[in-house]
Amino acid sequence: GENVEQHPSTLSVQEGDSAVIKCTYSDSASNYFPWYKQELGKGPQLIIDIRSNVGEKKDQRIAVTLNKTAKHFSLHITETQPEDSAVYFCAASRGNNQGGKLIFGQGTELSVKP
Amino acid sequence: NAGVTQTPKFQVLKTGQSMTLQCAQDMNHNSMYWYRQDPGMGLRLIYYSASEGTTDKGEVPNGYNVSRLNKREFSLRLESAAPSQTSVYFCASTRRGLETQYFGPGTRLLVL
């Protein structure tokens, strides 16, 4: 079946450094790629998303890039802060807009050390 | 505006017991979803409802049933709980299709 692979599973950086999380998807019909942040004990919350008609999107310290040919997309966080520590999930839409269904990656636990 | 609410927050069941997880949203969203979250496996879709009156299976529907009671409410039922259903369950909603999904705070379920 279709899947999304996410790497790394854990990532530790020093405050102020950059963090990069990468995902690969298999469904060539996927056209929507959101990223969610989940803090301990809470539900996931959307932080940024990108659609297949653009290659890059930025929102302050967060950026996402998409390479549809290679079926890769990545999350970039610059100038990391301790409050960025959380679990991050990438996701890809299932083809043909099947009711807005998403396939999620396995998650990356990001730790930002002060 | 409470967003997406879920009840209960935590539940312990014995194998074979049944229960219903409740979810409600006050954002006038059309689509609603039930996920389960297990360590190292991300979020997996159990069932979804693209609009009021419709439901469909996701990736892992076995052992579950759902009811879209009205536009606001989408419940998940475990008829005969099994230890493999120990998980954290999240409900989510979106206005329509491929837009931001808003998640509830989750229900932590332990099946003994």
mmCIF file of C-alpha atoms in Angstrom:
data_model
loop_
_atom_site.group_PDB
_atom_site.id
_atom_site.type_symbol
_atom_site.label_atom_id
_atom_site.label_comp_id
_atom_site.label_asym_id
_atom_site.label_seq_id
_atom_site.Cartn_x
_atom_site.Cartn_y
_atom_site.Cartn_z
ATOM 1 C CA GLY A 1 0.000 0.000 0.000
ATOM 2 C CA GLU A 2 0.899 3.664 -0.111
ATOM 3 C CA ASN A 3 3.187 4.920 2.621
ATOM 4 C CA VAL A 4 5.243 7.859 3.910
ATOM 5 C CA GLU A 5 8.732 7.335 5.305
ATOM 6 C CA GLN A 6 10.094 9.943 7.733
ATOM 7 C CA HIS A 7 13.664 10.423 8.942
ATOM 8 C CA PRO A 8 15.243 10.775 11.381
ATOM 9 C CA SER A 9 13.140 9.318 14.181
ATOM 10 C CA THR A 10 14.979 11.441 16.759
ATOM 11 C CA LEU A 11 16.931 14.660 16.319
ATOM 12 C CA SER A 12 18.842 16.641 18.925
ATOM 13 C CA VAL A 13 20.181 20.128 18.179
ATOM 14 C CA GLN A 14 21.617 23.053 20.106
ATOM 15 C CA GLU A 15 19.514 26.142 20.491
ATOM 16 C CA GLY A 16 20.076 28.416 17.511
ATOM 17 C CA ASP A 17 21.046 25.619 15.137
ATOM 18 C CA SER A 18 18.904 24.471 12.220
ATOM 19 C CA ALA A 19 16.899 21.243 12.082
ATOM 20 C CA VAL A 20 15.886 19.320 8.973
ATOM 21 C CA ILE A 21 13.367 16.497 8.789
ATOM 22 C CA LYS A 22 12.861 14.547 5.573
ATOM 23 C CA CYS A 23 9.962 12.539 4.192
ATOM 24 C CA THR A 24 9.481 10.337 1.157
ATOM 25 C CA TYR A 25 6.083 9.350 -0.198
ATOM 26 C CA SER A 26 5.010 6.643 -2.604
ATOM 27 C CA ASP A 27 1.638 7.762 -4.006
ATOM 28 C CA SER A 28 2.409 9.680 -7.202
ATOM 29 C CA ALA A 29 -1.091 11.224 -7.065
ATOM 30 C CA SER A 30 -0.427 12.943 -3.698
ATOM 31 C CA ASN A 31 -0.789 16.704 -4.040
ATOM 32 C CA TYR A 32 -1.006 18.058 -0.488
ATOM 33 C CA PHE A 33 1.762 17.795 2.125
ATOM 34 C CA PRO A 34 1.138 19.141 5.635
ATOM 35 C CA TRP A 35 3.449 19.137 8.642
ATOM 36 C CA TYR A 36 2.117 18.762 12.172
ATOM 37 C CA LYS A 37 3.722 19.487 15.546
ATOM 38 C CA GLN A 38 2.637 17.492 18.580
ATOM 39 C CA GLU A 39 3.537 18.631 22.060
ATOM 40 C CA LEU A 40 3.479 16.193 24.944
ATOM 41 C CA GLY A 41 -0.044 15.176 25.908
ATOM 42 C CA LYS A 42 -1.715 17.181 23.149
ATOM 43 C CA GLY A 43 -3.151 16.602 19.717
ATOM 44 C CA PRO A 44 -1.143 17.415 16.577
ATOM 45 C CA GLN A 45 -1.321 20.970 15.254
ATOM 46 C CA LEU A 46 -0.632 22.087 11.701
ATOM 47 C CA ILE A 47 2.486 24.258 11.384
ATOM 48 C CA ILE A 48 2.884 24.521 7.618
ATOM 49 C CA ASP A 49 1.670 22.844 4.455
ATOM 50 C CA ILE A 50 2.567 22.828 0.767
ATOM 51 C CA ARG A 51 0.697 21.869 -2.365
ATOM 52 C CA SER A 52 2.148 20.231 -5.418
ATOM 53 C CA ASN A 53 2.054 23.363 -7.556
ATOM 54 C CA VAL A 54 4.860 25.026 -5.545
ATOM 55 C CA GLY A 55 8.367 23.913 -4.651
ATOM 56 C CA GLU A 56 8.955 25.879 -1.454
ATOM 57 C CA LYS A 57 6.993 27.716 1.209
ATOM 58 C CA LYS A 58 8.234 29.764 4.169
ATOM 59 C CA ASP A 59 6.641 31.013 7.363
ATOM 60 C CA GLN A 60 9.085 32.888 9.591
ATOM 61 C CA ARG A 61 11.590 30.296 10.893
ATOM 62 C CA ILE A 62 9.881 27.365 9.207
ATOM 63 C CA ALA A 63 10.153 26.310 5.576
ATOM 64 C CA VAL A 64 9.052 23.310 3.575
ATOM 65 C CA THR A 65 10.478 22.151 0.256
ATOM 66 C CA LEU A 66 8.922 19.706 -2.180
ATOM 67 C CA ASN A 67 10.532 17.685 -4.962
ATOM 68 C CA LYS A 68 7.700 15.936 -6.787
ATOM 69 C CA THR A 69 9.999 14.174 -9.210
ATOM 70 C CA ALA A 70 11.877 12.476 -6.403
ATOM 71 C CA LYS A 71 8.774 12.273 -4.168
ATOM 72 C CA HIS A 72 10.627 13.988 -1.329
ATOM 73 C CA PHE A 73 9.595 16.830 0.950
ATOM 74 C CA SER A 74 11.430 18.343 3.895
ATOM 75 C CA LEU A 75 10.818 20.586 6.898
ATOM 76 C CA HIS A 76 13.481 23.152 7.779
ATOM 77 C CA ILE A 77 13.483 24.974 11.115
ATOM 78 C CA THR A 78 16.072 27.734 11.520
ATOM 79 C CA GLU A 79 17.269 29.401 14.729
ATOM 80 C CA THR A 80 15.732 26.630 16.837
ATOM 81 C CA GLN A 81 14.402 27.447 20.287
ATOM 82 C CA PRO A 82 13.620 25.170 23.262
ATOM 83 C CA GLU A 83 9.899 25.585 22.586
ATOM 84 C CA ASP A 84 10.422 23.895 19.195
ATOM 85 C CA SER A 85 11.003 20.640 21.120
ATOM 86 C CA ALA A 86 8.149 18.320 20.137
ATOM 87 C CA VAL A 87 7.260 15.438 17.831
ATOM 88 C CA TYR A 88 6.851 16.435 14.188
ATOM 89 C CA PHE A 89 4.820 14.475 11.644
ATOM 90 C CA CYS A 90 4.797 14.807 7.903
ATOM 91 C CA ALA A 91 1.814 13.640 5.858
ATOM 92 C CA ALA A 92 0.804 13.222 2.235
ATOM 93 C CA SER A 93 -2.665 13.203 0.758
ATOM 94 C CA ARG A 94 -4.016 10.013 -0.681
ATOM 95 C CA GLY A 95 -4.467 10.237 -4.431
ATOM 96 C CA ASN A 96 -7.613 11.505 -6.085
ATOM 97 C CA ASN A 97 -8.602 13.570 -3.039
ATOM 98 C CA GLN A 98 -10.268 10.643 -1.298
ATOM 99 C CA GLY A 99 -12.206 12.643 1.269
ATOM 100 C CA GLY A 100 -9.128 14.518 2.425
ATOM 101 C CA LYS A 101 -7.417 11.370 3.684
ATOM 102 C CA LEU A 102 -3.795 11.706 4.769
ATOM 103 C CA ILE A 103 -0.992 9.198 5.191
ATOM 104 C CA PHE A 104 1.290 10.139 8.093
ATOM 105 C CA GLY A 105 4.968 9.507 8.579
ATOM 106 C CA GLN A 106 6.246 7.801 11.726
ATOM 107 C CA GLY A 107 7.230 11.032 13.459
ATOM 108 C CA THR A 108 10.463 12.778 14.490
ATOM 109 C CA GLU A 109 11.134 13.664 18.113
ATOM 110 C CA LEU A 110 13.037 16.957 18.069
ATOM 111 C CA SER A 111 14.944 18.040 21.158
ATOM 112 C CA VAL A 112 16.421 21.541 21.294
ATOM 113 C CA LYS A 113 19.023 21.903 24.014
ATOM 114 C CA PRO A 114 19.468 25.339 25.615
ATOM 115 C CA ASN B 1 -15.007 28.309 20.298
ATOM 116 C CA ALA B 2 -13.833 24.991 21.776
ATOM 117 C CA GLY B 3 -12.615 23.480 18.480
ATOM 118 C CA VAL B 4 -12.571 19.675 18.629
ATOM 119 C CA THR B 5 -13.482 18.048 21.928
ATOM 120 C CA GLN B 6 -13.142 14.390 22.874
ATOM 121 C CA THR B 7 -14.499 12.369 25.768
ATOM 122 C CA PRO B 8 -13.357 10.593 27.800
ATOM 123 C CA LYS B 9 -9.729 11.695 28.250
ATOM 124 C CA PHE B 10 -8.666 8.335 29.647
ATOM 125 C CA GLN B 11 -10.306 4.929 29.891
ATOM 126 C CA VAL B 12 -9.357 1.468 31.124
ATOM 127 C CA LEU B 13 -11.294 -1.491 29.723
ATOM 128 C CA LYS B 14 -11.174 -5.212 30.198
ATOM 129 C CA THR B 15 -10.898 -7.477 27.172
ATOM 130 C CA GLY B 16 -14.339 -7.983 25.648
ATOM 131 C CA GLN B 17 -15.921 -4.821 27.057
ATOM 132 C CA SER B 18 -17.422 -2.256 24.752
ATOM 133 C CA MET B 19 -17.244 1.514 24.748
ATOM 134 C CA THR B 20 -17.906 4.559 22.618
ATOM 135 C CA LEU B 21 -15.483 7.433 22.156
ATOM 136 C CA GLN B 22 -17.189 10.741 21.569
ATOM 137 C CA CYS B 23 -16.008 13.586 19.368
ATOM 138 C CA ALA B 24 -17.606 16.928 18.631
ATOM 139 C CA GLN B 25 -16.524 20.026 16.692
ATOM 140 C CA ASP B 26 -18.002 23.510 16.724
ATOM 141 C CA MET B 27 -16.309 24.864 13.591
ATOM 142 C CA ASN B 28 -19.063 23.856 11.150
ATOM 143 C CA HIS B 29 -16.653 21.459 9.458
ATOM 144 C CA ASN B 30 -17.866 18.949 6.920
ATOM 145 C CA SER B 31 -15.261 16.210 7.267
ATOM 146 C CA MET B 32 -14.306 14.310 10.407
ATOM 147 C CA TYR B 33 -11.722 11.609 11.090
ATOM 148 C CA TRP B 34 -10.710 9.050 13.705
ATOM 149 C CA TYR B 35 -7.023 8.119 14.079
ATOM 150 C CA ARG B 36 -5.077 5.914 16.395
ATOM 151 C CA GLN B 37 -1.521 6.726 17.447
ATOM 152 C CA ASP B 38 0.908 4.016 18.458
ATOM 153 C CA PRO B 39 4.633 4.441 19.240
ATOM 154 C CA GLY B 40 6.775 4.520 16.110
ATOM 155 C CA MET B 41 3.776 4.235 13.781
ATOM 156 C CA GLY B 42 2.559 7.772 13.413
ATOM 157 C CA LEU B 43 -1.165 8.348 13.049
ATOM 158 C CA ARG B 44 -3.247 5.755 11.253
ATOM 159 C CA LEU B 45 -6.712 6.475 9.945
ATOM 160 C CA ILE B 46 -9.447 4.232 11.333
ATOM 161 C CA TYR B 47 -12.582 5.741 9.759
ATOM 162 C CA TYR B 48 -13.563 9.022 8.262
ATOM 163 C CA SER B 49 -16.682 10.921 7.298
ATOM 164 C CA ALA B 50 -16.304 13.191 4.287
ATOM 165 C CA SER B 51 -19.663 14.827 4.985
ATOM 166 C CA GLU B 52 -22.721 14.418 7.180
ATOM 167 C CA GLY B 53 -24.440 11.138 6.383
ATOM 168 C CA THR B 54 -21.387 9.378 4.954
ATOM 169 C CA THR B 55 -18.676 7.242 6.526
ATOM 170 C CA ASP B 56 -15.886 5.170 5.052
ATOM 171 C CA LYS B 57 -13.082 2.895 6.169
ATOM 172 C CA GLY B 58 -9.512 4.037 6.614
ATOM 173 C CA GLU B 59 -6.318 2.004 6.949
ATOM 174 C CA VAL B 60 -7.163 0.089 10.156
ATOM 175 C CA PRO B 61 -10.967 -0.264 10.522
ATOM 176 C CA ASN B 62 -11.157 -3.804 11.913
ATOM 177 C CA GLY B 63 -12.724 -3.963 15.368
ATOM 178 C CA TYR B 64 -14.278 -0.481 15.136
ATOM 179 C CA ASN B 65 -17.525 1.108 14.032
ATOM 180 C CA VAL B 66 -18.447 4.755 13.646
ATOM 181 C CA SER B 67 -21.518 6.937 13.593
ATOM 182 C CA ARG B 68 -21.777 10.430 12.151
ATOM 183 C CA LEU B 69 -24.603 11.492 14.411
ATOM 184 C CA ASN B 70 -24.953 14.944 12.862
ATOM 185 C CA LYS B 71 -22.624 17.536 11.380
ATOM 186 C CA ARG B 72 -20.989 18.224 14.768
ATOM 187 C CA GLU B 73 -20.547 14.728 16.206
ATOM 188 C CA PHE B 74 -18.619 11.651 15.103
ATOM 189 C CA SER B 75 -18.375 8.703 17.493
ATOM 190 C CA LEU B 76 -16.113 5.648 17.466
ATOM 191 C CA ARG B 77 -17.309 2.374 18.973
ATOM 192 C CA LEU B 78 -15.325 -0.630 20.111
ATOM 193 C CA GLU B 79 -17.776 -3.522 20.322
ATOM 194 C CA SER B 80 -15.424 -6.021 21.983
ATOM 195 C CA ALA B 81 -12.174 -4.442 23.096
ATOM 196 C CA ALA B 82 -8.881 -6.278 22.621
ATOM 197 C CA PRO B 83 -5.424 -5.519 24.093
ATOM 198 C CA SER B 84 -4.263 -4.636 20.545
ATOM 199 C CA GLN B 85 -6.628 -1.655 20.694
ATOM 200 C CA THR B 86 -4.630 -0.077 23.503
ATOM 201 C CA SER B 87 -3.680 3.228 21.943
ATOM 202 C CA VAL B 88 -4.236 6.961 21.909
ATOM 203 C CA TYR B 89 -7.222 7.918 19.777
ATOM 204 C CA PHE B 90 -7.528 11.270 18.072
ATOM 205 C CA CYS B 91 -10.487 12.824 16.368
ATOM 206 C CA ALA B 92 -9.939 15.518 13.731
ATOM 207 C CA SER B 93 -12.065 17.702 11.507
ATOM 208 C CA THR B 94 -11.625 19.857 8.455
ATOM 209 C CA ARG B 95 -13.859 22.230 6.553
ATOM 210 C CA ARG B 96 -13.567 20.082 3.472
ATOM 211 C CA GLY B 97 -11.109 17.905 1.603
ATOM 212 C CA LEU B 98 -7.450 18.796 1.656
ATOM 213 C CA GLU B 99 -7.406 21.576 4.184
ATOM 214 C CA THR B 100 -6.048 21.934 7.697
ATOM 215 C CA GLN B 101 -7.154 19.124 9.964
ATOM 216 C CA TYR B 102 -7.849 20.267 13.520
ATOM 217 C CA PHE B 103 -7.212 17.620 16.144
ATOM 218 C CA GLY B 104 -8.806 17.027 19.496
ATOM 219 C CA PRO B 105 -6.758 16.412 22.671
ATOM 220 C CA GLY B 106 -7.022 12.617 22.399
ATOM 221 C CA THR B 107 -8.399 9.699 24.388
ATOM 222 C CA ARG B 108 -5.929 7.362 26.028
ATOM 223 C CA LEU B 109 -7.333 3.826 26.056
ATOM 224 C CA LEU B 110 -5.851 0.894 27.930
ATOM 225 C CA VAL B 111 -7.317 -2.566 27.331
ATOM 226 C CA LEU B 112 -6.308 -5.182 29.887
#
